[in-house]
CSV table of C-alpha atoms in Angstrom, one decimal:
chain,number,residue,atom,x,y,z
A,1,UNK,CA,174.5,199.9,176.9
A,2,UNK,CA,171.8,201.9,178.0
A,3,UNK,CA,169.8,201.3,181.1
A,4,UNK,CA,167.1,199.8,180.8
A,5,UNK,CA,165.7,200.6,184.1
A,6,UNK,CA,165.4,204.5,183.5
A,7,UNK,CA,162.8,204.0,180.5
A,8,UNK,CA,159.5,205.1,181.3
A,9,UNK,CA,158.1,201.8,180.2
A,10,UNK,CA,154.4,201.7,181.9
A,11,UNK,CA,154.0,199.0,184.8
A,12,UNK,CA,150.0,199.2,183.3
A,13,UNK,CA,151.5,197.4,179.9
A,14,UNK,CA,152.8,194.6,181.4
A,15,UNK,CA,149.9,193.7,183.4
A,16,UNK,CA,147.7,193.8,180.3
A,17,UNK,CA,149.5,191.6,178.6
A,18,UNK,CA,149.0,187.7,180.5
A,19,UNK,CA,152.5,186.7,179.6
A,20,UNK,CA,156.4,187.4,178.4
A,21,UNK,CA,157.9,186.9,175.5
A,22,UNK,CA,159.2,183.3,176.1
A,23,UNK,CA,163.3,183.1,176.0
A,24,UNK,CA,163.0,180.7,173.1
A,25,UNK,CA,162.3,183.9,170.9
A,26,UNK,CA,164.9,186.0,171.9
A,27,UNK,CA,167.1,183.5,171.6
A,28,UNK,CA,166.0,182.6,167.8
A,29,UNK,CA,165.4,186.6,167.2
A,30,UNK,CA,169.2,187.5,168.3
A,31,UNK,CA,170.3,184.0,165.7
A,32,UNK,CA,168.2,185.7,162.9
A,33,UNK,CA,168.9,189.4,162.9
A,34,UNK,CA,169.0,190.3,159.5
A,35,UNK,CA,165.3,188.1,159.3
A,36,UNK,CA,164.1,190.2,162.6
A,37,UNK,CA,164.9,193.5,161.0
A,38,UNK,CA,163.0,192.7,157.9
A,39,UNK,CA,160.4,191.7,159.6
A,40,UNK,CA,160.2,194.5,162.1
A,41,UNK,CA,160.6,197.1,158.9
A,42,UNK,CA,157.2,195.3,157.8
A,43,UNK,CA,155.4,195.8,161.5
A,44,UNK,CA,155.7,199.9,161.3
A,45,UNK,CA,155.1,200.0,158.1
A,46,UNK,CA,152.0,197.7,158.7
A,47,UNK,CA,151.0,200.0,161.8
A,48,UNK,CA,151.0,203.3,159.8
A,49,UNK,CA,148.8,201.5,157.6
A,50,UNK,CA,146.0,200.5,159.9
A,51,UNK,CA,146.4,203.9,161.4
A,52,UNK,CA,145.1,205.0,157.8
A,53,UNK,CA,143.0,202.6,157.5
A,54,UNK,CA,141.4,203.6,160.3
A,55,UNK,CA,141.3,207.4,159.6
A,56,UNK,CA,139.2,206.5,156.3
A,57,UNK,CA,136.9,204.4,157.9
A,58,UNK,CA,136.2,207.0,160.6
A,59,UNK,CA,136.3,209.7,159.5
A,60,UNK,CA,133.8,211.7,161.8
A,61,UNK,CA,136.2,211.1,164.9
A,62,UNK,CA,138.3,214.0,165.4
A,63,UNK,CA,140.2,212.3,168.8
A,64,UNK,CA,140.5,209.1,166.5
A,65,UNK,CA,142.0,210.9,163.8
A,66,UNK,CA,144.5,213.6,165.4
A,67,UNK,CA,145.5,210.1,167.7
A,68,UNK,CA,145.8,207.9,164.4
A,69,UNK,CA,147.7,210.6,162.3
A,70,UNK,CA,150.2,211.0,164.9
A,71,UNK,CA,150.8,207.3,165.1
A,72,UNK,CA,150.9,206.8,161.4
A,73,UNK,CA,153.8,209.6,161.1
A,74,UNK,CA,155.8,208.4,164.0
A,75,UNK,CA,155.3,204.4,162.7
A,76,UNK,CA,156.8,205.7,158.8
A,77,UNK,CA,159.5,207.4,160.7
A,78,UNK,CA,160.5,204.1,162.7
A,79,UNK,CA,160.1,202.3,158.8
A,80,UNK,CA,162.6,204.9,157.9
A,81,UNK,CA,165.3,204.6,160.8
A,82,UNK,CA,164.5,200.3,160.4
A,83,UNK,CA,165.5,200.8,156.8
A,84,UNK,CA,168.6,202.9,157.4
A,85,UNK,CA,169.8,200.4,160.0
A,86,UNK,CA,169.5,197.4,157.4
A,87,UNK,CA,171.2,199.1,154.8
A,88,UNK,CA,174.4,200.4,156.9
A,89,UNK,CA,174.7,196.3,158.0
A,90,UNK,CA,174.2,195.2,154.5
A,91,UNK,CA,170.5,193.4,155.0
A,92,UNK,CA,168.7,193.7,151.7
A,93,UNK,CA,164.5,194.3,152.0
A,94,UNK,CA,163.0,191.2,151.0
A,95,UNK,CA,159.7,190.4,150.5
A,96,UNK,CA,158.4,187.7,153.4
A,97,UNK,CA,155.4,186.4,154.2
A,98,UNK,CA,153.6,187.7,157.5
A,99,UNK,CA,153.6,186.5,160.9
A,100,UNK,CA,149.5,184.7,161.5
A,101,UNK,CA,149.7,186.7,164.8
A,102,UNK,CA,147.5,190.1,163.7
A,103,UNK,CA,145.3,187.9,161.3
A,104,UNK,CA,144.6,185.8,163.6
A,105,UNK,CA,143.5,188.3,166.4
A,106,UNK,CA,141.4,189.8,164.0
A,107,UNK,CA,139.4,186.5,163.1
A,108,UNK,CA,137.8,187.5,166.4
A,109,UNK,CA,136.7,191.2,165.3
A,110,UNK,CA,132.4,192.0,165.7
A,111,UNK,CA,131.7,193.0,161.6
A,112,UNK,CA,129.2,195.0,163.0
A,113,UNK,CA,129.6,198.5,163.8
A,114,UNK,CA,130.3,200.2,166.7
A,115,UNK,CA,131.5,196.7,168.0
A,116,UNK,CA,134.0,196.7,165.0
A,117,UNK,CA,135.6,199.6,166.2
A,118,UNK,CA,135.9,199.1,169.7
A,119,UNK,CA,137.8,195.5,168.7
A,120,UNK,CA,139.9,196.8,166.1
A,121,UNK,CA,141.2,199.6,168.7
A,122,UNK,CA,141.4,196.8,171.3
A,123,UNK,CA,143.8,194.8,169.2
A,124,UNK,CA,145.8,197.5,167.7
A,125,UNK,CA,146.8,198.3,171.5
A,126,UNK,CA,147.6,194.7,171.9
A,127,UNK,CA,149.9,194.7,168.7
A,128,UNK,CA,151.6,197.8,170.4
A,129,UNK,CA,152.0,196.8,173.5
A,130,UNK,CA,153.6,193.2,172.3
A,131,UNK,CA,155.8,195.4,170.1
A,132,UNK,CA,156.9,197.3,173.2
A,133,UNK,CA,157.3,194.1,175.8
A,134,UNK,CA,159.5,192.7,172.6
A,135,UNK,CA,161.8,195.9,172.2
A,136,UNK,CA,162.5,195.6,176.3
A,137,UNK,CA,163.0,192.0,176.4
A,138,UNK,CA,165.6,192.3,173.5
A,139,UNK,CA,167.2,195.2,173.5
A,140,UNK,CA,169.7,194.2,176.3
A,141,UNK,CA,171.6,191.3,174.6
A,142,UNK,CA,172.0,193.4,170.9
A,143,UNK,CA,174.9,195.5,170.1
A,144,UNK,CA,175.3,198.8,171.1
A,145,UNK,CA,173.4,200.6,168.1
A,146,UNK,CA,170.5,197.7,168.1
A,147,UNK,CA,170.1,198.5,171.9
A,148,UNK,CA,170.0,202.1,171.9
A,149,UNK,CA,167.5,202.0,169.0
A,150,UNK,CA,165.4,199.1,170.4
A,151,UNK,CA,165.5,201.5,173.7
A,152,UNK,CA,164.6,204.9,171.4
A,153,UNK,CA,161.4,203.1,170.6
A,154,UNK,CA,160.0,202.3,173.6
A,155,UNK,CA,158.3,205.2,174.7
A,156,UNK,CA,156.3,205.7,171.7
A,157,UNK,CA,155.2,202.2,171.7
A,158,UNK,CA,153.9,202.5,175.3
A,159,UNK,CA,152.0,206.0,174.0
A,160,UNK,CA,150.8,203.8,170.8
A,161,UNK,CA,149.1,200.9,172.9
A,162,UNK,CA,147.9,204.2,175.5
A,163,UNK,CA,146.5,206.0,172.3
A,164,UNK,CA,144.3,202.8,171.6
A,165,UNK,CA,143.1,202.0,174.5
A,166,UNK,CA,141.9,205.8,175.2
A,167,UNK,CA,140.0,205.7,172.1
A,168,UNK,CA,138.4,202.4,172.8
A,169,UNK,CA,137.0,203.4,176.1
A,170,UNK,CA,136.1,207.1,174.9
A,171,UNK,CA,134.0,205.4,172.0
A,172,UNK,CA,132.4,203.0,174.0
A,173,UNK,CA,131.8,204.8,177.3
A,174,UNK,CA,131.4,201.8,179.4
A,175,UNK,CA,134.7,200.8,181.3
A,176,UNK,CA,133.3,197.1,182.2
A,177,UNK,CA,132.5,196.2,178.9
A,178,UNK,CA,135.4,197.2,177.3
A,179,UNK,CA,137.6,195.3,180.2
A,180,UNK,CA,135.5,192.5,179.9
A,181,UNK,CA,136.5,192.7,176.1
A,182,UNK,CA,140.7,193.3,176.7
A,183,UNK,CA,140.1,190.1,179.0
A,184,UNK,CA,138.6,188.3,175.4
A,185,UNK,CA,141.0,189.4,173.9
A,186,UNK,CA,144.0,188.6,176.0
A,187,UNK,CA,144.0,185.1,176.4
A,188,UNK,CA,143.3,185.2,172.3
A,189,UNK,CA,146.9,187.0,172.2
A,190,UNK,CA,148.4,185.0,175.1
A,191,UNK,CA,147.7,181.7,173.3
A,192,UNK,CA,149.0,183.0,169.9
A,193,UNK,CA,152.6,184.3,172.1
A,194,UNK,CA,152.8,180.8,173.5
A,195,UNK,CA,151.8,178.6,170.4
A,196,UNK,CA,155.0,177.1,168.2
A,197,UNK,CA,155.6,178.9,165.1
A,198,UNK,CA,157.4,177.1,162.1
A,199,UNK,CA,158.5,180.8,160.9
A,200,UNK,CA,160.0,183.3,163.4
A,201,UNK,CA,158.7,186.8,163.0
A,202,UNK,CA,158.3,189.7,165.1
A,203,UNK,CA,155.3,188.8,166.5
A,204,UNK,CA,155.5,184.9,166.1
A,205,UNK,CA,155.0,182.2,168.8
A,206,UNK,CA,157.7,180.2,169.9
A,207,UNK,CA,160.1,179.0,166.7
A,208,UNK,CA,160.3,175.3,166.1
């Protein structure tokens, strides 16, 4: 099993987010691993999306969009490698409902522009840095393959939430107002982490 300790996972990360994964979810994601893989296929493929989403919709921002096209290639490619891994253990791709954990951050999103942006960058480095902590937390109590995947991923996910978080404060050129905003937006995401969840998801609260 791979160490752990020697991943360059970014002390930074952890201090943004305002608390763990709880145990409770481990311990339902490592009794539904067929149901975690699923859903984690869904989570890149989700990500490459919003990186799309967001090239369309701004479209004038060269950083944005050399940042967001690299993150949407390297989030397909993890859809890929999820997919391979579910076939060679027999897990078929169903379709299953989404976690409320994105929506629900975003029912907090300014519809006005720049504000829009700003938000929408501030949550995507949320999503990715939740998707990191949850790959660390994990990957020690999988199987050996599991593990050294889970690992594999880990330093991309730290660039991912970086890659958001640059482009928020380049685009908003005020560091105060975009840390008063992470601060918004963190207890949002700590609540959401902490709440119980009657379906367990990637991102979901604690299960039932």
């Amino acid at each position: 099993m791979p160490a752990l300790s020697n991943i360059p996972i970014l002390p930074e990360l952890h201090d943004f987010l305002l608390c763990e994964t709880p145990d409770a979810w481990v311990e339902h994601a490592l009794k539904n691993q067929s149901l975690m893989l699923i859903d984690h296929a869904n989570c890149e493929k989700k990500a490459a999306s919003t990186a799309l989403t967001m090239i369309n919709r701004y479209s004038e921002k060269l950083e944005l969009l050399n940042k967001m096209s690299r993150l949407a290639r390297e989030e397909l490619r993890h859809f890929e490698q999820v997919l391979a891994i579910m076939k060679k253990r027999g897990v078929e791709y169903n379709r299953i409902s989404s976690s409320r954990y994105a929506a629900s951050l975003h029912q907090y999103v300014n519809k006005t522009e720049p504000h829009r942006l700003y938000d929408s960058l501030i949550i995507g480095a949320f999503i990715e840095a939740r998707s990191c902590e949850r790959f660390e937390k994990i990957a020690p109590h999988l199987d050996a393959d599991l593990t050294k995947f889970y690992t594999s991923l880990l330093k991309s996910e730290a660039r991912h939430f970086q890659d958001y978080l640059t482009l928020a404060y380049r685009y908003a050129g005020d560091t105060d107002f975009i840390d008063e905003k992470i601060n918004q937006f963190a207890v949002y995401e700590k609540e959401l982490i902490l709440l119980t969840d009657s379906e367990f998801r990637f991102h979901s609260g604690v299960p039932e």
